Coordinates of N, CA and C in Angstrom, one line a residue:
Chain A
A1 N 19.1 1.3 56.3 CA 20.0 0.6 55.5 C 20.8 -0.4 56.3
A2 N 21.0 -1.6 55.7 CA 21.8 -2.6 56.4 C 23.2 -2.2 56.7
G3 N 23.7 -2.6 57.9 CA 25.0 -2.2 58.3 C 25.9 -3.4 58.5
V4 N 27.1 -3.2 58.8 CA 28.0 -4.3 59.2 C 27.6 -4.8 60.6
I5 N 27.5 -6.1 60.7 CA 27.2 -6.8 62.0 C 28.4 -7.5 62.5
Q6 N 28.6 -7.2 63.8 CA 29.8 -7.9 64.5 C 29.2 -8.6 65.7
S7 N 29.8 -9.8 66.0 CA 29.5 -10.5 67.2 C 30.7 -11.2 67.7
P8 N 30.7 -11.4 69.1 CA 29.9 -10.7 70.0 C 30.2 -9.2 70.2
R9 N 29.4 -8.5 70.8 CA 29.7 -7.1 71.1 C 30.7 -6.9 72.2
H10 N 30.7 -7.8 73.2 CA 31.6 -7.7 74.3 C 32.1 -9.1 74.5
L11 N 33.4 -9.2 74.9 CA 34.0 -10.5 75.2 C 35.0 -10.4 76.2
I12 N 34.9 -11.2 77.2 CA 35.9 -11.2 78.3 C 36.6 -12.6 78.3
K13 N 38.0 -12.5 78.3 CA 38.8 -13.7 78.2 C 39.9 -13.6 79.2
E14 N 40.4 -14.8 79.6 CA 41.6 -14.9 80.4 C 42.9 -14.9 79.5
K15 N 44.0 -14.5 80.1 CA 45.3 -14.6 79.4 C 45.5 -16.1 78.9
R16 N 46.1 -16.2 77.7 CA 46.4 -17.5 77.1 C 45.2 -18.2 76.5
E17 N 44.0 -17.6 76.7 CA 42.8 -18.2 76.1 C 42.7 -17.8 74.6
T18 N 41.7 -18.4 73.9 CA 41.5 -18.0 72.5 C 40.1 -17.3 72.4
A19 N 40.0 -16.6 71.3 CA 38.8 -15.8 71.0 C 38.5 -15.8 69.5
T20 N 37.2 -15.8 69.2 CA 36.8 -15.8 67.8 C 35.8 -14.6 67.6
L21 N 36.1 -13.7 66.8 CA 35.2 -12.6 66.5 C 34.6 -12.8 65.1
K22 N 33.4 -12.4 65.0 CA 32.7 -12.6 63.7 C 32.2 -11.3 63.1
C23 N 32.2 -11.3 61.8 CA 31.8 -10.1 61.0 C 30.9 -10.5 59.9
Y24 N 29.8 -9.8 59.7 CA 28.9 -10.0 58.6 C 28.8 -8.7 57.8
P25 N 29.4 -8.7 56.6 CA 29.4 -7.5 55.9 C 28.1 -7.0 55.4
I26 N 28.0 -5.8 54.9 CA 26.8 -5.2 54.3 C 26.5 -6.1 53.0
P27 N 25.3 -6.4 52.8 CA 25.0 -7.2 51.6 C 25.6 -6.7 50.3
R28 N 26.1 -7.6 49.5 CA 26.8 -7.3 48.2 C 28.1 -6.6 48.4
H29 N 28.6 -6.5 49.6 CA 30.0 -6.1 49.8 C 30.9 -7.3 49.8
D30 N 31.9 -7.3 49.0 CA 32.8 -8.5 48.8 C 34.1 -8.4 49.5
T31 N 34.3 -7.3 50.2 CA 35.6 -7.1 50.8 C 35.4 -6.8 52.3
V32 N 36.2 -7.4 53.1 CA 36.2 -7.2 54.6 C 37.5 -6.8 55.1
Y33 N 37.5 -5.9 56.1 CA 38.7 -5.5 56.7 C 38.6 -5.6 58.2
W34 N 39.7 -5.9 58.9 CA 39.7 -5.9 60.4 C 40.7 -4.8 60.9
Y35 N 40.3 -4.2 61.9 CA 41.1 -3.1 62.6 C 41.0 -3.3 64.1
Q36 N 42.1 -2.9 64.8 CA 42.2 -2.9 66.2 C 42.4 -1.5 66.7
Q37 N 41.6 -1.1 67.7 CA 41.7 0.2 68.3 C 41.9 0.1 69.8
G38 N 43.1 0.5 70.3 CA 43.4 0.5 71.7 C 42.8 1.8 72.3
P39 N 42.7 1.8 73.6 CA 42.1 3.0 74.3 C 42.8 4.3 73.9
G40 N 42.0 5.3 73.4 CA 42.6 6.6 73.1 C 43.5 6.5 71.8
Q41 N 43.4 5.4 71.1 CA 44.3 5.3 69.9 C 43.5 5.4 68.6
D42 N 44.2 5.5 67.5 CA 43.5 5.4 66.2 C 43.4 4.0 65.8
P43 N 42.5 3.6 65.0 CA 42.3 2.2 64.5 C 43.6 1.8 63.7
Q44 N 44.0 0.6 64.0 CA 45.2 0.0 63.3 C 44.7 -1.1 62.4
F45 N 45.1 -1.1 61.1 CA 44.7 -2.1 60.2 C 45.4 -3.4 60.5
L46 N 44.6 -4.5 60.5 CA 45.1 -5.8 60.7 C 45.2 -6.6 59.4
I47 N 44.1 -6.8 58.7 CA 44.1 -7.7 57.6 C 42.8 -7.4 56.8
S48 N 42.9 -7.8 55.5 CA 41.7 -7.6 54.6 C 41.5 -8.8 53.7
F49 N 40.3 -9.1 53.3 CA 40.0 -10.2 52.4 C 39.1 -9.6 51.2
Y50 N 39.4 -10.1 50.0 CA 38.5 -9.8 48.9 C 38.2 -11.1 48.2
E51 N 36.9 -11.3 48.0 CA 36.5 -12.6 47.4 C 37.1 -13.8 48.0
K52 N 37.1 -13.8 49.4 CA 37.6 -14.9 50.2 C 39.1 -15.2 50.2
M53 N 39.8 -14.3 49.5 CA 41.3 -14.4 49.5 C 41.9 -13.2 50.3
Q54 N 42.9 -13.5 51.0 CA 43.6 -12.4 51.8 C 44.1 -11.4 50.8
S55 N 43.9 -10.1 51.0 CA 44.3 -9.1 50.1 C 45.4 -8.3 50.6
D56 N 45.3 -7.8 51.8 CA 46.3 -6.9 52.4 C 46.6 -7.3 53.8
K57 N 47.8 -7.1 54.3 CA 48.1 -7.4 55.7 C 48.8 -6.3 56.3
G58 N 48.3 -6.0 57.5 CA 48.9 -4.9 58.3 C 49.6 -5.4 59.5
S59 N 49.3 -4.8 60.7 CA 50.1 -5.2 61.9 C 49.4 -6.3 62.6
I60 N 49.1 -7.4 62.0 CA 48.4 -8.5 62.6 C 49.4 -9.4 63.3
P61 N 49.3 -9.7 64.6 CA 50.2 -10.6 65.2 C 50.1 -12.0 64.7
D62 N 51.2 -12.7 64.8 CA 51.2 -14.1 64.3 C 50.2 -15.0 65.0
R63 N 49.8 -14.6 66.2 CA 48.9 -15.3 67.1 C 47.5 -15.2 66.5
F64 N 47.3 -14.2 65.6 CA 45.9 -14.0 65.1 C 45.9 -14.6 63.7
S65 N 44.7 -15.0 63.3 CA 44.5 -15.5 61.9 C 43.0 -15.1 61.6
A66 N 42.8 -15.0 60.3 CA 41.4 -14.7 59.9 C 41.1 -15.3 58.5
Q67 N 39.9 -15.4 58.2 CA 39.4 -15.9 56.9 C 38.1 -15.4 56.6
Q68 N 37.8 -15.4 55.3 CA 36.5 -15.0 54.8 C 35.8 -16.2 54.2
F69 N 34.6 -16.4 54.5 CA 33.9 -17.6 54.0 C 33.1 -17.4 52.8
S70 N 32.5 -18.4 52.2 CA 31.8 -18.4 51.0 C 30.6 -17.4 51.0
D71 N 30.0 -17.2 52.2 CA 28.9 -16.2 52.3 C 29.4 -14.8 52.6
Y72 N 30.7 -14.6 52.5 CA 31.5 -13.4 52.7 C 31.6 -12.9 54.1
H73 N 31.1 -13.7 55.1 CA 31.3 -13.3 56.5 C 32.8 -13.6 56.8
S74 N 33.3 -13.0 57.8 CA 34.7 -13.2 58.2 C 34.8 -13.5 59.7
E75 N 35.8 -14.2 60.0 CA 36.1 -14.5 61.4 C 37.6 -14.2 61.7
L76 N 37.8 -13.6 62.9 CA 39.2 -13.2 63.3 C 39.4 -14.2 64.5
N77 N 40.4 -15.0 64.4 CA 40.7 -15.9 65.5 C 42.0 -15.5 66.2
M78 N 41.9 -15.4 67.5 CA 43.0 -14.8 68.3 C 43.4 -15.9 69.4
S79 N 44.6 -16.3 69.4 CA 45.1 -17.3 70.3 C 46.1 -16.7 71.3
S80 N 46.3 -17.5 72.3 CA 47.3 -17.1 73.3 C 47.2 -15.6 73.7
L81 N 45.9 -15.3 74.1 CA 45.6 -13.9 74.3 C 46.5 -13.3 75.4
E82 N 46.9 -12.0 75.2 CA 47.7 -11.2 76.1 C 46.9 -10.0 76.6
L83 N 47.4 -9.5 77.7 CA 46.7 -8.3 78.3 C 46.6 -7.2 77.2
G84 N 47.6 -7.0 76.5 CA 47.7 -6.0 75.5 C 46.8 -6.1 74.3
D85 N 46.1 -7.3 74.2 CA 45.1 -7.5 73.1 C 43.8 -6.9 73.5
S86 N 43.7 -6.4 74.7 CA 42.4 -5.7 75.1 C 42.2 -4.5 74.2
A87 N 41.1 -4.4 73.5 CA 40.9 -3.3 72.6 C 39.5 -3.5 72.0
L88 N 39.2 -2.5 71.2 CA 38.0 -2.6 70.3 C 38.5 -3.2 69.0
Y89 N 37.7 -4.1 68.5 CA 38.0 -4.7 67.2 C 36.9 -4.4 66.2
F90 N 37.3 -3.7 65.2 CA 36.3 -3.3 64.2 C 36.4 -4.1 62.9
C91 N 35.3 -4.4 62.3 CA 35.3 -4.9 61.0 C 34.7 -3.9 60.1
A92 N 35.2 -3.7 58.9 CA 34.6 -2.8 57.9 C 34.4 -3.6 56.6
S93 N 33.4 -3.2 55.8 CA 33.2 -3.9 54.5 C 33.0 -2.8 53.5
S94 N 33.3 -3.2 52.2 CA 33.2 -2.3 51.1 C 33.0 -3.2 49.8
P95 N 32.5 -2.5 48.8 CA 32.7 -3.0 47.5 C 34.2 -2.8 47.2
V96 N 34.9 -3.6 46.5 CA 36.3 -3.5 46.4 C 36.7 -2.1 45.9
R97 N 37.8 -1.6 46.5 CA 38.4 -0.3 46.2 C 37.4 0.9 46.4
N98 N 36.5 0.7 47.4 CA 35.5 1.7 47.6 C 35.5 2.0 49.1
T99 N 34.5 2.9 49.5 CA 34.4 3.3 50.8 C 34.2 2.2 51.8
Q100 N 35.0 2.2 52.9 CA 34.9 1.2 53.9 C 33.9 1.7 55.0
Y101 N 32.9 0.8 55.3 CA 31.9 1.1 56.3 C 32.1 0.2 57.5
F102 N 32.2 0.8 58.6 CA 32.6 0.1 59.8 C 31.4 -0.4 60.6
G103 N 31.6 -1.5 61.3 CA 30.6 -2.1 62.2 C 30.8 -1.5 63.6
P104 N 29.9 -1.9 64.5 CA 29.9 -1.3 65.8 C 31.1 -1.7 66.7
G105 N 31.8 -2.8 66.3 CA 32.9 -3.2 67.1 C 32.6 -4.3 68.1
T106 N 33.7 -5.0 68.4 CA 33.7 -6.0 69.5 C 34.7 -5.5 70.6
R107 N 34.2 -5.3 71.8 CA 35.2 -4.9 72.9 C 35.7 -6.1 73.5
L108 N 37.0 -6.4 73.4 CA 37.6 -7.5 74.0 C 38.4 -7.1 75.2
T109 N 38.1 -7.8 76.3 CA 38.9 -7.5 77.5 C 39.6 -8.8 77.9
V110 N 40.9 -8.7 78.1 CA 41.7 -9.9 78.5 C 42.2 -9.6 79.9
L111 N 41.8 -10.6 80.8 CA 42.1 -10.4 82.2 C 43.3 -11.3 82.6
Chain Q
G1 N 56.9 4.0 55.2 CA 55.5 3.7 55.2 C 54.6 4.9 55.3
E2 N 53.3 4.7 55.3 CA 52.4 5.8 55.4 C 52.3 6.3 56.8
S3 N 52.2 7.6 56.9 CA 52.0 8.2 58.2 C 51.0 9.3 58.0
V4 N 50.0 9.2 58.8 CA 48.9 10.2 58.7 C 48.7 10.8 60.1
G5 N 48.6 12.2 60.2 CA 48.5 12.8 61.5 C 47.7 14.0 61.4
L6 N 47.1 14.3 62.6 CA 46.3 15.5 62.7 C 47.1 16.5 63.6
H7 N 46.8 17.8 63.3 CA 47.6 18.8 63.9 C 47.2 19.1 65.4
L8 N 45.9 18.9 65.7 CA 45.5 19.3 67.1 C 44.7 18.1 67.7
P9 N 45.0 17.8 68.9 CA 44.2 16.7 69.5 C 42.8 17.1 69.9
T10 N 42.6 18.3 70.3 CA 41.3 18.8 70.7 C 41.0 20.1 70.1
L11 N 39.7 20.3 69.6 CA 39.3 21.5 69.0 C 37.9 21.9 69.7
S12 N 37.9 23.1 70.3 CA 36.6 23.5 70.9 C 36.1 24.7 70.2
V13 N 34.8 24.6 69.8 CA 34.2 25.6 69.0 C 32.8 25.9 69.6
Q14 N 32.3 27.1 69.3 CA 31.0 27.5 69.8 C 29.9 26.9 68.8
E15 N 28.8 26.5 69.4 CA 27.7 26.0 68.6 C 27.3 27.1 67.6
G16 N 27.2 26.6 66.3 CA 26.8 27.5 65.2 C 28.0 28.1 64.5
D17 N 29.2 28.0 65.1 CA 30.4 28.4 64.4 C 30.9 27.3 63.4
N18 N 31.8 27.7 62.5 CA 32.4 26.7 61.6 C 33.6 26.1 62.2
S19 N 34.0 24.9 61.9 CA 35.2 24.3 62.5 C 36.0 23.7 61.3
I20 N 37.3 23.7 61.5 CA 38.2 23.2 60.5 C 39.2 22.2 61.2
I21 N 39.2 21.0 60.7 CA 40.1 20.0 61.3 C 41.1 19.7 60.2
N22 N 42.4 19.7 60.6 CA 43.5 19.5 59.6 C 44.1 18.1 59.7
C23 N 44.8 17.7 58.6 CA 45.4 16.4 58.6 C 46.5 16.5 57.6
A24 N 47.7 15.8 57.9 CA 48.8 15.7 57.0 C 49.1 14.3 56.8
Y25 N 49.5 13.9 55.6 CA 49.9 12.6 55.3 C 51.3 12.6 54.6
S26 N 51.9 11.4 54.7 CA 53.3 11.4 54.2 C 53.6 10.6 52.9
N27 N 52.7 9.7 52.6 CA 52.9 8.8 51.5 C 52.3 9.5 50.2
S28 N 53.2 9.8 49.3 CA 52.8 10.5 48.1 C 51.9 9.6 47.2
A29 N 52.1 8.2 47.4 CA 51.3 7.3 46.6 C 49.8 7.2 47.1
S30 N 49.5 7.8 48.2 CA 48.1 7.8 48.7 C 47.3 8.5 47.7
D31 N 46.1 7.9 47.4 CA 45.3 8.6 46.4 C 43.8 8.6 46.8
Y32 N 43.6 8.1 48.0 CA 42.2 8.1 48.5 C 42.2 8.5 49.9
F33 N 41.3 9.4 50.3 CA 41.3 10.0 51.6 C 39.9 10.0 52.1
I34 N 39.7 9.7 53.4 CA 38.4 9.6 54.0 C 38.4 10.3 55.4
W35 N 37.3 11.0 55.7 CA 37.1 11.5 57.0 C 36.0 10.6 57.7
Y36 N 36.4 10.2 58.9 CA 35.4 9.5 59.7 C 35.1 10.2 61.0
K37 N 33.9 10.0 61.5 CA 33.5 10.6 62.8 C 33.3 9.4 63.8
Q38 N 33.9 9.4 65.0 CA 33.7 8.3 65.9 C 33.2 8.9 67.2
E39 N 32.0 8.4 67.6 CA 31.5 8.7 69.0 C 31.9 7.6 69.9
S40 N 31.9 8.0 71.2 CA 32.5 7.1 72.2 C 31.9 5.7 72.2
G41 N 32.7 4.7 72.1 CA 32.3 3.3 72.1 C 31.6 2.8 70.8
K42 N 31.6 3.7 69.8 CA 31.0 3.3 68.5 C 32.0 3.1 67.4
G43 N 31.6 2.6 66.3 CA 32.5 2.4 65.2 C 32.7 3.7 64.4
P44 N 33.8 3.9 63.7 CA 33.9 5.1 62.8 C 32.8 5.2 61.8
Q45 N 32.3 6.4 61.7 CA 31.2 6.6 60.8 C 31.7 7.5 59.6
F46 N 31.4 7.0 58.4 CA 31.9 7.7 57.2 C 31.2 9.1 57.1
I47 N 32.1 10.1 56.8 CA 31.6 11.4 56.6 C 31.6 11.8 55.2
I48 N 32.9 11.8 54.6 CA 33.1 12.3 53.3 C 34.4 11.7 52.8
D49 N 34.6 11.5 51.5 CA 35.9 11.1 51.0 C 36.2 11.9 49.8
I50 N 37.5 11.8 49.4 CA 38.0 12.5 48.2 C 39.1 11.7 47.6
R51 N 39.1 11.7 46.3 CA 40.2 11.0 45.6 C 41.2 12.1 45.1
S52 N 42.4 11.6 44.8 CA 43.5 12.6 44.5 C 43.3 13.4 43.2
N53 N 42.3 13.0 42.4 CA 42.1 13.8 41.2 C 41.2 15.0 41.4
M54 N 40.9 15.2 42.7 CA 40.0 16.3 43.1 C 40.8 17.1 44.1
D55 N 40.4 18.4 44.3 CA 41.0 19.2 45.4 C 39.9 19.7 46.4
K56 N 38.7 19.4 46.0 CA 37.6 19.9 46.9 C 36.4 19.0 46.7
R57 N 35.7 18.7 47.8 CA 34.4 18.0 47.6 C 33.5 18.4 48.8
Q58 N 32.3 18.6 48.4 CA 31.3 19.1 49.4 C 30.2 18.1 49.7
G59 N 29.8 18.1 50.9 CA 28.7 17.2 51.3 C 27.7 18.1 52.1
Q60 N 26.9 17.5 52.9 CA 25.9 18.3 53.7 C 26.6 18.8 54.9
R61 N 26.8 20.1 54.9 CA 27.5 20.9 55.9 C 29.0 20.6 56.1
V62 N 29.5 19.7 55.2 CA 30.9 19.4 55.3 C 31.6 19.6 54.0
T63 N 32.9 20.0 54.0 CA 33.7 20.2 52.9 C 35.1 19.6 53.2
V64 N 35.6 18.8 52.2 CA 37.0 18.3 52.4 C 37.8 19.0 51.3
L65 N 39.0 19.5 51.7 CA 40.0 20.1 50.8 C 41.2 19.3 50.8
L66 N 41.8 19.1 49.6 CA 43.0 18.3 49.5 C 44.0 19.1 48.8
N67 N 45.2 19.2 49.4 CA 46.3 19.9 48.8 C 47.5 18.9 48.6
K68 N 47.6 18.3 47.4 CA 48.5 17.3 47.2 C 50.0 17.8 47.2
T69 N 50.1 19.1 46.9 CA 51.5 19.6 46.9 C 52.2 19.6 48.3
V70 N 51.4 19.9 49.3 CA 51.9 19.8 50.7 C 51.4 18.7 51.4
K71 N 50.7 17.8 50.8 CA 50.2 16.5 51.4 C 49.4 16.9 52.6
H72 N 48.3 17.6 52.4 CA 47.5 18.1 53.5 C 46.0 18.1 53.1
L73 N 45.2 17.7 54.1 CA 43.8 17.8 53.8 C 43.1 18.3 55.0
S74 N 41.9 18.9 54.8 CA 41.2 19.4 55.9 C 39.7 19.1 55.8
L75 N 39.0 19.1 56.9 CA 37.6 18.9 57.0 C 37.0 20.2 57.6
Q76 N 36.1 20.8 56.8 CA 35.4 21.9 57.3 C 33.9 21.5 57.6
I77 N 33.5 21.9 58.8 CA 32.1 21.6 59.2 C 31.4 22.9 59.4
A78 N 30.4 23.2 58.7 CA 29.7 24.5 58.8 C 28.6 24.4 59.9
A79 N 28.4 25.5 60.6 CA 27.3 25.7 61.6 C 27.3 24.5 62.5
T80 N 28.3 24.3 63.3 CA 28.4 23.1 64.1 C 27.2 23.0 65.1
Q81 N 26.9 21.7 65.3 CA 25.7 21.4 66.2 C 26.2 20.5 67.3
P82 N 25.5 20.4 68.4 CA 25.9 19.6 69.5 C 26.2 18.1 69.1
G83 N 25.5 17.6 68.1 CA 25.7 16.3 67.6 C 27.0 16.1 66.8
D84 N 27.7 17.2 66.6 CA 29.0 17.1 65.9 C 30.1 16.7 66.8
S85 N 29.8 16.8 68.1 CA 30.8 16.5 69.1 C 31.2 15.0 69.0
A86 N 32.5 14.8 68.7 CA 33.0 13.4 68.5 C 34.5 13.5 68.2
V87 N 35.1 12.4 68.0 CA 36.5 12.4 67.5 C 36.5 12.2 66.0
Y88 N 37.3 13.0 65.3 CA 37.3 12.9 63.9 C 38.7 12.4 63.4
F89 N 38.7 11.4 62.6 CA 39.9 10.8 62.0 C 39.9 11.0 60.5
C90 N 41.1 11.4 60.0 CA 41.4 11.2 58.6 C 42.0 9.9 58.4
A91 N 41.9 9.4 57.2 CA 42.5 8.1 56.8 C 42.9 8.2 55.4
A92 N 43.9 7.4 55.0 CA 44.4 7.4 53.7 C 44.7 6.0 53.2
S93 N 44.6 5.8 51.9 CA 45.0 4.6 51.3 C 45.4 4.7 49.9
Y94 N 45.9 3.7 49.3 CA 46.3 3.6 47.9 C 45.3 2.7 47.2
S95 N 44.4 3.2 46.4 CA 43.4 2.4 45.8 C 43.8 1.4 44.8
G96 N 45.0 1.6 44.2 CA 45.5 0.7 43.2 C 45.9 -0.6 43.7
G97 N 46.0 -0.8 45.0 CA 46.4 -2.0 45.6 C 45.3 -3.0 45.8
G98 N 44.0 -2.6 45.5 CA 42.9 -3.5 45.8 C 42.3 -3.2 47.1
A99 N 42.2 -4.2 48.0 CA 41.5 -4.0 49.3 C 42.6 -3.6 50.3
D100 N 43.2 -2.5 50.0 CA 44.2 -2.0 51.0 C 43.6 -1.4 52.3
G101 N 44.2 -1.7 53.4 CA 43.8 -1.1 54.6 C 44.0 0.4 54.7
L102 N 43.3 1.0 55.5 CA 43.4 2.4 55.7 C 44.5 2.7 56.8
T103 N 45.2 3.8 56.6 CA 46.1 4.3 57.6 C 45.4 5.5 58.2
F104 N 45.1 5.4 59.5 CA 44.4 6.5 60.2 C 45.4 7.5 60.9
G105 N 44.9 8.7 61.0 CA 45.6 9.7 61.8 C 45.2 9.5 63.3
K106 N 45.8 10.4 64.1 CA 45.6 10.3 65.5 C 44.2 10.7 66.1
G107 N 43.5 11.4 65.3 CA 42.2 11.9 65.8 C 42.2 13.2 66.4
T108 N 41.1 14.0 66.1 CA 40.9 15.3 66.8 C 39.6 15.2 67.5
H109 N 39.6 15.6 68.8 CA 38.3 15.6 69.5 C 37.7 16.9 69.4
L110 N 36.5 17.0 68.7 CA 35.8 18.2 68.5 C 34.8 18.4 69.6
I111 N 34.9 19.5 70.3 CA 34.0 19.8 71.4 C 33.2 21.0 71.0
I112 N 31.9 20.9 71.1 CA 30.9 22.0 70.8 C 30.5 22.6 72.1
Q113 N 30.8 23.9 72.2 CA 30.4 24.6 73.4 C 29.0 25.3 73.2
P114 N 28.1 25.2 74.1 CA 26.8 25.8 73.9 C 26.8 27.3 73.9

């Protein structure tokens, strides 16, 4: 079965640089969620989109922004990167109000 | 706000035994609960879910119990296998809000002893 696709899988950036993470949801899923997971931590919800509109907002820093495009893929844009942004970033997709299925994640390392 | 937590950080069981992982939540408005399994370096993998209009749901070798009175849920894994070794998270949300994000608990590391 098709799964959530995330790219890149690994990303290394310097402090104050920008990064863009991409997420391709499972076909026919119209809702996308972004989560951040620090080392040894539980995933923290950042933001979600339904039908290309922002739906819910969690602990997303002002330096981060995201959007969902007409083909339902989503991008998480991260600017002025800090050391503390180093984490695993997961995208999940679902039919609205249904089970969220997670992608493999992007490991971001900020040096 | 929502707070979801697990009672034990690590649970060690013998292969073939049953295991029970517990979780407590704080938001009475939560009406949808999910258990995820996460292996090292991988994304959370859906195991089983339950809505607040149920108190028990069974899957293949797994059972989730929900006690809304004390805001507690548990995951029971029958006849544990080496492949069950992972971190297990419970998560909660309110489905009436649309595409609401999940609030995760802290995770229990399940270790299967041979």
